[in-house]
Amino acid sequence: MTLSKIALAMCCVGLMAGAAQAQEAGTLKKIKDTGIISLGNRESSIPFSFYDNNHNVVGYANDVAQAIVAEVKKDLKLAKLDVKQTPITSQNRIPLVQNGTIDIECGSTTNNADRQKQAAFSNTFFIIGTRLLTKTSSGVKDFADLKGKNVVTTAGTTSERLLREMNQKDNMGMNIISAKDHGEAAITLHQGRAVAFMMDDALLAGERAKFKDAKDYSIVGKAASYEAYGCMMRKDDPAFKKVVDKAVADYQKSGQAQKDYAKWFQQPIPALGGVNMDFAPSAEMAALWKNPNDNADVNSAK
């Protein structure tokens, strides 16, 4: 064998060893070594991630998470993979991903440029518009109608940031109430302490569905932004992201995503007493199911 052939062979061996080492590093190694994958779940992000009456985590995002768990188990060739669920909030979700408490969080977290500096995101599993939930009789039809009024949103969300920017830029004089979670924000609205609740339209539909007088409330306004939900994980772990992205893409292309969407958004939900959110899939969702991707800037196509 010539020296050039020996060098080439050694290079190939090195590349294969490097690939194997990469596969056995980071989150995948952690999961394989412990036999546990740690998921972050929201407690009241209906119908994405919330607790049913038996305190089990359920919802559309949880279905996505379970598809990821199955793919990780398959990729690592594990006979058994235990799942640990950890409740998280808008405020602590990024630190808990960063410090390794949870391996991945699938809830209602927006993938954007700021958050990409702190964490990585999977292929998008949902696209929303940030709008307003209000009592139909309130007279609020769009954001301009909020001038001088009490408005509630959820602390630590992109909606809170957008609302504060709007308030300052347009000198609207709104009194912005930051609730700890979506459930508390909805209660604030329902009790009349705020005239509107700004949040992602799908989440607003979920909160409205819990009201006994849901028919008296409307989701209104031109979307202040369109946002992409992704599952969040630690940065600089391409091997894990590759497995996660494959799971989400297969879930969407197989048609299972559409079936689960119908289950949570267009049919009675047993975990919520049989309420129906009656929230049809948007054109953006239909396009996403056909072409899975991790593009965070969904506003660029608007």
PDB file of C-alpha atoms in Angstrom, residues 2-293:
ATOM      1  CA  THR A   2       1.398   3.395  -0.964  1.00  0.00           C
ATOM      2  CA  LEU A   3       1.884   6.152   1.549  1.00  0.00           C
ATOM      3  CA  SER A   4      -0.964   8.132  -0.023  1.00  0.00           C
ATOM      4  CA  LYS A   5      -3.344   5.181   0.317  1.00  0.00           C
ATOM      5  CA  ILE A   6      -2.284   4.645   3.932  1.00  0.00           C
ATOM      6  CA  ALA A   7      -2.911   8.312   4.672  1.00  0.00           C
ATOM      7  CA  LEU A   8      -6.329   8.153   3.008  1.00  0.00           C
ATOM      8  CA  ALA A   9      -7.267   5.047   4.987  1.00  0.00           C
ATOM      9  CA  MET A  10      -6.180   6.664   8.244  1.00  0.00           C
ATOM     10  CA  CYS A  11      -8.225   9.755   7.386  1.00  0.00           C
ATOM     11  CA  CYS A  12     -11.343   7.659   6.752  1.00  0.00           C
ATOM     12  CA  VAL A  13     -10.861   5.813  10.044  1.00  0.00           C
ATOM     13  CA  GLY A  14     -10.504   9.163  11.811  1.00  0.00           C
ATOM     14  CA  LEU A  15     -13.694  10.504  10.242  1.00  0.00           C
ATOM     15  CA  MET A  16     -15.661   7.405  11.216  1.00  0.00           C
ATOM     16  CA  ALA A  17     -14.318   7.570  14.772  1.00  0.00           C
ATOM     17  CA  GLY A  18     -15.200  11.257  14.938  1.00  0.00           C
ATOM     18  CA  ALA A  19     -18.742  10.575  13.755  1.00  0.00           C
ATOM     19  CA  ALA A  20     -19.163   7.781  16.286  1.00  0.00           C
ATOM     20  CA  GLN A  21     -17.832  10.023  19.050  1.00  0.00           C
ATOM     21  CA  ALA A  22     -20.245  12.800  18.056  1.00  0.00           C
ATOM     22  CA  GLN A  23     -23.130  10.331  18.156  1.00  0.00           C
ATOM     23  CA  GLU A  24     -22.157   9.293  21.667  1.00  0.00           C
ATOM     24  CA  ALA A  25     -21.725  12.848  22.967  1.00  0.00           C
ATOM     25  CA  GLY A  26     -24.075  15.465  24.330  1.00  0.00           C
ATOM     26  CA  THR A  27     -27.755  14.852  24.971  1.00  0.00           C
ATOM     27  CA  LEU A  28     -27.954  11.513  23.188  1.00  0.00           C
ATOM     28  CA  LYS A  29     -25.148  10.120  25.355  1.00  0.00           C
ATOM     29  CA  LYS A  30     -26.817  11.488  28.482  1.00  0.00           C
ATOM     30  CA  ILE A  31     -30.084   9.803  27.515  1.00  0.00           C
ATOM     31  CA  LYS A  32     -28.398   6.516  26.605  1.00  0.00           C
ATOM     32  CA  ASP A  33     -26.350   6.410  29.811  1.00  0.00           C
ATOM     33  CA  THR A  34     -29.319   7.134  32.088  1.00  0.00           C
ATOM     34  CA  GLY A  35     -32.118   5.465  30.129  1.00  0.00           C
ATOM     35  CA  ILE A  36     -34.169   8.619  30.798  1.00  0.00           C
ATOM     36  CA  ILE A  37     -35.267  11.494  28.579  1.00  0.00           C
ATOM     37  CA  SER A  38     -36.355  14.601  30.474  1.00  0.00           C
ATOM     38  CA  LEU A  39     -39.205  16.601  28.970  1.00  0.00           C
ATOM     39  CA  GLY A  40     -40.337  20.068  29.987  1.00  0.00           C
ATOM     40  CA  ASN A  41     -44.103  20.527  29.993  1.00  0.00           C
ATOM     41  CA  ARG A  42     -46.429  23.471  30.484  1.00  0.00           C
ATOM     42  CA  GLU A  43     -49.206  23.162  33.044  1.00  0.00           C
ATOM     43  CA  SER A  44     -51.865  25.274  31.367  1.00  0.00           C
ATOM     44  CA  SER A  45     -50.960  25.905  27.709  1.00  0.00           C
ATOM     45  CA  ILE A  46     -54.238  24.507  26.389  1.00  0.00           C
ATOM     46  CA  PRO A  47     -54.425  22.558  24.132  1.00  0.00           C
ATOM     47  CA  PHE A  48     -50.665  22.227  23.600  1.00  0.00           C
ATOM     48  CA  SER A  49     -49.417  21.052  26.980  1.00  0.00           C
ATOM     49  CA  PHE A  50     -51.555  20.823  30.111  1.00  0.00           C
ATOM     50  CA  TYR A  51     -52.757  18.437  32.812  1.00  0.00           C
ATOM     51  CA  ASP A  52     -55.857  16.292  32.465  1.00  0.00           C
ATOM     52  CA  ASN A  53     -58.066  15.365  35.418  1.00  0.00           C
ATOM     53  CA  ASN A  54     -55.642  12.581  36.399  1.00  0.00           C
ATOM     54  CA  HIS A  55     -52.670  14.981  36.358  1.00  0.00           C
ATOM     55  CA  ASN A  56     -51.256  13.412  33.201  1.00  0.00           C
ATOM     56  CA  VAL A  57     -49.560  15.670  30.650  1.00  0.00           C
ATOM     57  CA  VAL A  58     -51.635  15.851  27.470  1.00  0.00           C
ATOM     58  CA  GLY A  59     -51.999  18.095  24.418  1.00  0.00           C
ATOM     59  CA  TYR A  60     -50.861  18.636  20.857  1.00  0.00           C
ATOM     60  CA  ALA A  61     -47.287  19.602  21.806  1.00  0.00           C
ATOM     61  CA  ASN A  62     -47.103  16.579  24.086  1.00  0.00           C
ATOM     62  CA  ASP A  63     -48.057  14.388  21.120  1.00  0.00           C
ATOM     63  CA  VAL A  64     -45.123  15.940  19.237  1.00  0.00           C
ATOM     64  CA  ALA A  65     -42.872  15.252  22.228  1.00  0.00           C
ATOM     65  CA  GLN A  66     -43.946  11.604  22.326  1.00  0.00           C
ATOM     66  CA  ALA A  67     -43.070  11.246  18.633  1.00  0.00           C
ATOM     67  CA  ILE A  68     -39.617  12.605  19.483  1.00  0.00           C
ATOM     68  CA  VAL A  69     -39.257  10.168  22.387  1.00  0.00           C
ATOM     69  CA  ALA A  70     -40.074   7.266  20.063  1.00  0.00           C
ATOM     70  CA  GLU A  71     -37.485   8.414  17.497  1.00  0.00           C
ATOM     71  CA  VAL A  72     -34.767   8.868  20.147  1.00  0.00           C
ATOM     72  CA  LYS A  73     -35.491   5.388  21.496  1.00  0.00           C
ATOM     73  CA  LYS A  74     -35.238   3.971  17.971  1.00  0.00           C
ATOM     74  CA  ASP A  75     -32.069   5.898  17.124  1.00  0.00           C
ATOM     75  CA  LEU A  76     -30.297   4.773  20.302  1.00  0.00           C
ATOM     76  CA  LYS A  77     -31.593   1.184  19.893  1.00  0.00           C
ATOM     77  CA  LEU A  78     -32.967   1.156  23.428  1.00  0.00           C
ATOM     78  CA  ALA A  79     -35.355  -1.550  24.567  1.00  0.00           C
ATOM     79  CA  LYS A  80     -36.750   0.845  27.151  1.00  0.00           C
ATOM     80  CA  LEU A  81     -36.674   4.616  27.552  1.00  0.00           C
ATOM     81  CA  ASP A  82     -38.199   6.229  30.617  1.00  0.00           C
ATOM     82  CA  VAL A  83     -39.776   9.670  30.320  1.00  0.00           C
ATOM     83  CA  LYS A  84     -39.446  12.253  33.086  1.00  0.00           C
ATOM     84  CA  GLN A  85     -41.855  15.205  32.912  1.00  0.00           C
ATOM     85  CA  THR A  86     -40.923  18.496  34.557  1.00  0.00           C
ATOM     86  CA  PRO A  87     -43.403  21.415  34.730  1.00  0.00           C
ATOM     87  CA  ILE A  88     -41.938  24.684  33.467  1.00  0.00           C
ATOM     88  CA  THR A  89     -43.062  28.291  33.055  1.00  0.00           C
ATOM     89  CA  SER A  90     -42.411  31.044  30.528  1.00  0.00           C
ATOM     90  CA  GLN A  91     -39.787  32.473  32.871  1.00  0.00           C
ATOM     91  CA  ASN A  92     -37.762  29.348  33.732  1.00  0.00           C
ATOM     92  CA  ARG A  93     -37.999  27.237  30.560  1.00  0.00           C
ATOM     93  CA  ILE A  94     -34.748  28.487  28.978  1.00  0.00           C
ATOM     94  CA  PRO A  95     -32.594  28.151  32.150  1.00  0.00           C
ATOM     95  CA  LEU A  96     -33.920  24.618  32.756  1.00  0.00           C
ATOM     96  CA  VAL A  97     -32.937  23.612  29.226  1.00  0.00           C
ATOM     97  CA  GLN A  98     -29.520  25.255  29.553  1.00  0.00           C
ATOM     98  CA  ASN A  99     -28.626  23.681  32.913  1.00  0.00           C
ATOM     99  CA  GLY A 100     -29.640  20.176  31.824  1.00  0.00           C
ATOM    100  CA  THR A 101     -32.683  19.790  34.062  1.00  0.00           C
ATOM    101  CA  ILE A 102     -34.706  19.044  30.928  1.00  0.00           C
ATOM    102  CA  ASP A 103     -33.436  17.712  27.598  1.00  0.00           C
ATOM    103  CA  ILE A 104     -36.182  19.182  25.461  1.00  0.00           C
ATOM    104  CA  GLU A 105     -39.255  21.364  25.964  1.00  0.00           C
ATOM    105  CA  CYS A 106     -42.315  21.054  23.763  1.00  0.00           C
ATOM    106  CA  GLY A 107     -45.059  23.440  24.783  1.00  0.00           C
ATOM    107  CA  SER A 108     -45.843  26.813  23.251  1.00  0.00           C
ATOM    108  CA  THR A 109     -42.401  28.352  22.897  1.00  0.00           C
ATOM    109  CA  THR A 110     -41.717  30.702  20.003  1.00  0.00           C
ATOM    110  CA  ASN A 111     -38.563  30.182  17.972  1.00  0.00           C
ATOM    111  CA  ASN A 112     -36.988  33.600  17.360  1.00  0.00           C
ATOM    112  CA  ALA A 113     -33.571  35.165  16.816  1.00  0.00           C
ATOM    113  CA  ASP A 114     -33.167  36.296  20.435  1.00  0.00           C
ATOM    114  CA  ARG A 115     -33.904  32.867  21.845  1.00  0.00           C
ATOM    115  CA  GLN A 116     -31.627  31.186  19.319  1.00  0.00           C
ATOM    116  CA  LYS A 117     -28.744  32.877  21.134  1.00  0.00           C
ATOM    117  CA  GLN A 118     -29.677  30.846  24.220  1.00  0.00           C
ATOM    118  CA  ALA A 119     -31.104  27.589  22.888  1.00  0.00           C
ATOM    119  CA  ALA A 120     -31.682  25.505  19.763  1.00  0.00           C
ATOM    120  CA  PHE A 121     -35.069  24.764  18.200  1.00  0.00           C
ATOM    121  CA  SER A 122     -36.561  21.831  16.351  1.00  0.00           C
ATOM    122  CA  ASN A 123     -38.509  21.912  13.137  1.00  0.00           C
ATOM    123  CA  THR A 124     -41.609  24.064  13.635  1.00  0.00           C
ATOM    124  CA  PHE A 125     -44.690  22.178  14.825  1.00  0.00           C
ATOM    125  CA  PHE A 126     -47.154  25.090  14.926  1.00  0.00           C
ATOM    126  CA  ILE A 127     -47.606  28.589  13.461  1.00  0.00           C
ATOM    127  CA  ILE A 128     -49.727  31.160  15.295  1.00  0.00           C
ATOM    128  CA  GLY A 129     -50.784  34.805  15.070  1.00  0.00           C
ATOM    129  CA  THR A 130     -50.707  37.057  18.153  1.00  0.00           C
ATOM    130  CA  ARG A 131     -54.209  38.491  18.579  1.00  0.00           C
ATOM    131  CA  LEU A 132     -56.737  39.489  21.242  1.00  0.00           C
ATOM    132  CA  LEU A 133     -59.392  37.655  23.253  1.00  0.00           C
ATOM    133  CA  THR A 134     -62.149  39.977  24.420  1.00  0.00           C
ATOM    134  CA  LYS A 135     -65.803  39.989  25.331  1.00  0.00           C
ATOM    135  CA  THR A 136     -67.770  40.430  22.122  1.00  0.00           C
ATOM    136  CA  SER A 137     -69.672  43.330  23.687  1.00  0.00           C
ATOM    137  CA  SER A 138     -66.471  45.183  24.692  1.00  0.00           C
ATOM    138  CA  GLY A 139     -66.225  47.144  21.459  1.00  0.00           C
ATOM    139  CA  VAL A 140     -62.599  46.045  21.000  1.00  0.00           C
ATOM    140  CA  LYS A 141     -62.010  45.046  17.385  1.00  0.00           C
ATOM    141  CA  ASP A 142     -58.279  45.595  17.037  1.00  0.00           C
ATOM    142  CA  PHE A 143     -55.208  46.781  18.939  1.00  0.00           C
ATOM    143  CA  ALA A 144     -55.977  50.466  18.344  1.00  0.00           C
ATOM    144  CA  ASP A 145     -59.092  50.060  20.508  1.00  0.00           C
ATOM    145  CA  LEU A 146     -56.947  49.286  23.573  1.00  0.00           C
ATOM    146  CA  LYS A 147     -55.837  52.880  24.109  1.00  0.00           C
ATOM    147  CA  GLY A 148     -56.106  53.837  27.774  1.00  0.00           C
ATOM    148  CA  LYS A 149     -57.447  50.403  28.787  1.00  0.00           C
ATOM    149  CA  ASN A 150     -56.323  47.514  30.989  1.00  0.00           C
ATOM    150  CA  VAL A 151     -54.819  44.697  28.918  1.00  0.00           C
ATOM    151  CA  VAL A 152     -53.504  41.391  30.236  1.00  0.00           C
ATOM    152  CA  THR A 153     -50.853  39.091  28.789  1.00  0.00           C
ATOM    153  CA  THR A 154     -48.560  36.376  30.119  1.00  0.00           C
ATOM    154  CA  ALA A 155     -45.221  37.319  31.669  1.00  0.00           C
ATOM    155  CA  GLY A 156     -42.080  36.290  29.810  1.00  0.00           C
ATOM    156  CA  THR A 157     -43.764  35.863  26.433  1.00  0.00           C
ATOM    157  CA  THR A 158     -43.214  37.519  23.071  1.00  0.00           C
ATOM    158  CA  SER A 159     -46.741  38.930  23.383  1.00  0.00           C
ATOM    159  CA  GLU A 160     -45.701  40.837  26.507  1.00  0.00           C
ATOM    160  CA  ARG A 161     -42.713  42.305  24.655  1.00  0.00           C
ATOM    161  CA  LEU A 162     -44.802  43.250  21.610  1.00  0.00           C
ATOM    162  CA  LEU A 163     -47.510  44.828  23.750  1.00  0.00           C
ATOM    163  CA  ARG A 164     -45.025  46.960  25.687  1.00  0.00           C
ATOM    164  CA  GLU A 165     -43.289  48.048  22.484  1.00  0.00           C
ATOM    165  CA  MET A 166     -46.655  48.980  20.968  1.00  0.00           C
ATOM    166  CA  ASN A 167     -47.652  50.883  24.103  1.00  0.00           C
ATOM    167  CA  GLN A 168     -44.489  52.974  24.067  1.00  0.00           C
ATOM    168  CA  LYS A 169     -44.224  53.508  20.313  1.00  0.00           C
ATOM    169  CA  ASP A 170     -47.846  54.514  19.785  1.00  0.00           C
ATOM    170  CA  ASN A 171     -48.299  56.278  23.146  1.00  0.00           C
ATOM    171  CA  MET A 172     -51.398  54.211  23.868  1.00  0.00           C
ATOM    172  CA  GLY A 173     -51.485  54.631  27.630  1.00  0.00           C
ATOM    173  CA  MET A 174     -52.428  51.004  28.235  1.00  0.00           C
ATOM    174  CA  ASN A 175     -52.147  49.497  31.694  1.00  0.00           C
ATOM    175  CA  ILE A 176     -50.434  46.188  30.950  1.00  0.00           C
ATOM    176  CA  ILE A 177     -51.035  43.390  33.446  1.00  0.00           C
ATOM    177  CA  SER A 178     -48.486  40.536  33.321  1.00  0.00           C
ATOM    178  CA  ALA A 179     -49.997  37.282  34.587  1.00  0.00           C
ATOM    179  CA  LYS A 180     -47.879  34.325  35.690  1.00  0.00           C
ATOM    180  CA  ASP A 181     -49.457  31.960  33.156  1.00  0.00           C
ATOM    181  CA  HIS A 182     -52.166  31.797  30.502  1.00  0.00           C
ATOM    182  CA  GLY A 183     -54.749  30.495  32.942  1.00  0.00           C
ATOM    183  CA  GLU A 184     -54.279  33.440  35.289  1.00  0.00           C
ATOM    184  CA  ALA A 185     -54.419  35.873  32.353  1.00  0.00           C
ATOM    185  CA  ALA A 186     -57.713  34.373  31.183  1.00  0.00           C
ATOM    186  CA  ILE A 187     -59.180  34.681  34.684  1.00  0.00           C
ATOM    187  CA  THR A 188     -58.106  38.329  34.785  1.00  0.00           C
ATOM    188  CA  LEU A 189     -60.018  38.921  31.552  1.00  0.00           C
ATOM    189  CA  HIS A 190     -63.055  36.915  32.620  1.00  0.00           C
ATOM    190  CA  GLN A 191     -63.318  38.783  35.917  1.00  0.00           C
ATOM    191  CA  GLY A 192     -63.404  42.096  34.054  1.00  0.00           C
ATOM    192  CA  ARG A 193     -60.057  43.349  35.365  1.00  0.00           C
ATOM    193  CA  ALA A 194     -58.825  43.644  31.768  1.00  0.00           C
ATOM    194  CA  VAL A 195     -60.694  44.413  28.573  1.00  0.00           C
ATOM    195  CA  ALA A 196     -58.555  42.081  26.444  1.00  0.00           C
ATOM    196  CA  PHE A 197     -56.007  39.277  26.682  1.00  0.00           C
ATOM    197  CA  MET A 198     -53.192  39.350  24.114  1.00  0.00           C
ATOM    198  CA  MET A 199     -51.601  36.035  23.267  1.00  0.00           C
ATOM    199  CA  ASP A 200     -51.158  33.472  20.499  1.00  0.00           C
ATOM    200  CA  ASP A 201     -54.502  32.879  18.818  1.00  0.00           C
ATOM    201  CA  ALA A 202     -54.478  29.114  19.350  1.00  0.00           C
ATOM    202  CA  LEU A 203     -53.827  29.583  23.075  1.00  0.00           C
ATOM    203  CA  LEU A 204     -56.598  32.163  23.249  1.00  0.00           C
ATOM    204  CA  ALA A 205     -58.963  29.624  21.696  1.00  0.00           C
ATOM    205  CA  GLY A 206     -57.930  27.146  24.378  1.00  0.00           C
ATOM    206  CA  GLU A 207     -58.574  29.564  27.229  1.00  0.00           C
ATOM    207  CA  ARG A 208     -61.890  30.679  25.748  1.00  0.00           C
ATOM    208  CA  ALA A 209     -62.999  27.038  25.523  1.00  0.00           C
ATOM    209  CA  LYS A 210     -62.766  26.793  29.319  1.00  0.00           C
ATOM    210  CA  PHE A 211     -65.264  29.616  29.876  1.00  0.00           C
ATOM    211  CA  LYS A 212     -68.839  28.567  30.591  1.00  0.00           C
ATOM    212  CA  ASP A 213     -69.916  31.591  28.577  1.00  0.00           C
ATOM    213  CA  ALA A 214     -67.366  31.005  25.787  1.00  0.00           C
ATOM    214  CA  LYS A 215     -69.895  32.088  23.158  1.00  0.00           C
ATOM    215  CA  ASP A 216     -69.734  35.619  24.578  1.00  0.00           C
ATOM    216  CA  TYR A 217     -66.028  35.995  23.758  1.00  0.00           C
ATOM    217  CA  SER A 218     -64.276  36.595  20.435  1.00  0.00           C
ATOM    218  CA  ILE A 219     -60.722  36.410  19.107  1.00  0.00           C
ATOM    219  CA  VAL A 220     -60.181  39.664  17.246  1.00  0.00           C
ATOM    220  CA  GLY A 221     -57.618  41.907  15.581  1.00  0.00           C
ATOM    221  CA  LYS A 222     -55.093  41.678  12.805  1.00  0.00           C
ATOM    222  CA  ALA A 223     -52.180  39.544  13.982  1.00  0.00           C
ATOM    223  CA  ALA A 224     -49.437  41.693  15.525  1.00  0.00           C
ATOM    224  CA  SER A 225     -46.982  38.981  14.525  1.00  0.00           C
ATOM    225  CA  TYR A 226     -46.835  35.443  13.235  1.00  0.00           C
ATOM    226  CA  GLU A 227     -44.717  33.069  15.259  1.00  0.00           C
ATOM    227  CA  ALA A 228     -43.297  29.584  14.900  1.00  0.00           C
ATOM    228  CA  TYR A 229     -43.484  27.134  17.809  1.00  0.00           C
ATOM    229  CA  GLY A 230     -40.584  24.726  18.097  1.00  0.00           C
ATOM    230  CA  CYS A 231     -39.341  22.270  20.688  1.00  0.00           C
ATOM    231  CA  MET A 232     -36.440  23.858  22.550  1.00  0.00           C
ATOM    232  CA  MET A 233     -33.176  22.086  23.386  1.00  0.00           C
ATOM    233  CA  ARG A 234     -29.563  22.900  24.239  1.00  0.00           C
ATOM    234  CA  LYS A 235     -27.401  24.707  21.714  1.00  0.00           C
ATOM    235  CA  ASP A 236     -24.475  23.166  19.855  1.00  0.00           C
ATOM    236  CA  ASP A 237     -25.798  19.604  19.853  1.00  0.00           C
ATOM    237  CA  PRO A 238     -26.364  18.856  16.141  1.00  0.00           C
ATOM    238  CA  ALA A 239     -26.647  15.096  16.648  1.00  0.00           C
ATOM    239  CA  PHE A 240     -29.627  15.461  18.971  1.00  0.00           C
ATOM    240  CA  LYS A 241     -31.251  18.153  16.825  1.00  0.00           C
ATOM    241  CA  LYS A 242     -30.955  15.877  13.775  1.00  0.00           C
ATOM    242  CA  VAL A 243     -32.906  13.120  15.532  1.00  0.00           C
ATOM    243  CA  VAL A 244     -35.497  15.582  16.843  1.00  0.00           C
ATOM    244  CA  ASP A 245     -35.990  17.228  13.441  1.00  0.00           C
ATOM    245  CA  LYS A 246     -36.446  13.848  11.779  1.00  0.00           C
ATOM    246  CA  ALA A 247     -39.095  12.927  14.334  1.00  0.00           C
ATOM    247  CA  VAL A 248     -41.068  16.137  13.750  1.00  0.00           C
ATOM    248  CA  ALA A 249     -40.771  15.899   9.953  1.00  0.00           C
ATOM    249  CA  ASP A 250     -41.901  12.260   9.911  1.00  0.00           C
ATOM    250  CA  TYR A 251     -44.766  13.103  12.267  1.00  0.00           C
ATOM    251  CA  GLN A 252     -45.977  15.792   9.881  1.00  0.00           C
ATOM    252  CA  LYS A 253     -45.426  14.013   6.580  1.00  0.00           C
ATOM    253  CA  SER A 254     -47.068  10.804   7.802  1.00  0.00           C
ATOM    254  CA  GLY A 255     -50.378  12.571   8.390  1.00  0.00           C
ATOM    255  CA  GLN A 256     -50.311  11.956  12.146  1.00  0.00           C
ATOM    256  CA  ALA A 257     -49.907  15.680  12.818  1.00  0.00           C
ATOM    257  CA  GLN A 258     -53.159  16.410  10.978  1.00  0.00           C
ATOM    258  CA  LYS A 259     -54.987  13.691  12.918  1.00  0.00           C
ATOM    259  CA  ASP A 260     -53.741  15.023  16.249  1.00  0.00           C
ATOM    260  CA  TYR A 261     -54.588  18.588  15.234  1.00  0.00           C
ATOM    261  CA  ALA A 262     -58.179  17.526  14.585  1.00  0.00           C
ATOM    262  CA  LYS A 263     -58.246  15.734  17.955  1.00  0.00           C
ATOM    263  CA  TRP A 264     -57.198  18.821  19.911  1.00  0.00           C
ATOM    264  CA  PHE A 265     -58.564  21.712  17.864  1.00  0.00           C
ATOM    265  CA  GLN A 266     -61.646  20.479  16.023  1.00  0.00           C
ATOM    266  CA  GLN A 267     -63.238  17.801  18.193  1.00  0.00           C
ATOM    267  CA  PRO A 268     -64.608  17.628  21.760  1.00  0.00           C
ATOM    268  CA  ILE A 269     -61.729  17.292  24.230  1.00  0.00           C
ATOM    269  CA  PRO A 270     -62.538  14.801  27.030  1.00  0.00           C
ATOM    270  CA  ALA A 271     -59.786  16.271  29.249  1.00  0.00           C
ATOM    271  CA  LEU A 272     -61.635  19.606  29.135  1.00  0.00           C
ATOM    272  CA  GLY A 273     -65.113  18.258  29.764  1.00  0.00           C
ATOM    273  CA  GLY A 274     -65.898  17.765  26.088  1.00  0.00           C
ATOM    274  CA  VAL A 275     -65.413  21.350  24.920  1.00  0.00           C
ATOM    275  CA  ASN A 276     -64.583  21.902  21.263  1.00  0.00           C
ATOM    276  CA  MET A 277     -62.128  24.680  20.386  1.00  0.00           C
ATOM    277  CA  ASP A 278     -63.488  24.837  16.832  1.00  0.00           C
ATOM    278  CA  PHE A 279     -60.165  26.183  15.527  1.00  0.00           C
ATOM    279  CA  ALA A 280     -59.549  25.219  11.905  1.00  0.00           C
ATOM    280  CA  PRO A 281     -55.983  24.816  10.607  1.00  0.00           C
ATOM    281  CA  SER A 282     -54.580  27.867   8.840  1.00  0.00           C
ATOM    282  CA  ALA A 283     -53.044  27.944   5.382  1.00  0.00           C
ATOM    283  CA  GLU A 284     -49.678  28.306   7.111  1.00  0.00           C
ATOM    284  CA  MET A 285     -50.215  25.056   9.013  1.00  0.00           C
ATOM    285  CA  ALA A 286     -51.226  23.199   5.860  1.00  0.00           C
ATOM    286  CA  ALA A 287     -48.057  24.411   4.130  1.00  0.00           C
ATOM    287  CA  LEU A 288     -45.918  23.424   7.131  1.00  0.00           C
ATOM    288  CA  TRP A 289     -47.231  19.853   7.134  1.00  0.00           C
ATOM    289  CA  LYS A 290     -46.183  19.508   3.491  1.00  0.00           C
ATOM    290  CA  ASN A 291     -42.789  21.151   3.963  1.00  0.00           C
ATOM    291  CA  PRO A 292     -41.350  20.673   7.485  1.00  0.00           C
ATOM    292  CA  ASN A 293     -38.689  23.249   8.373  1.00  0.00           C
TER     293      ASN A 293
END
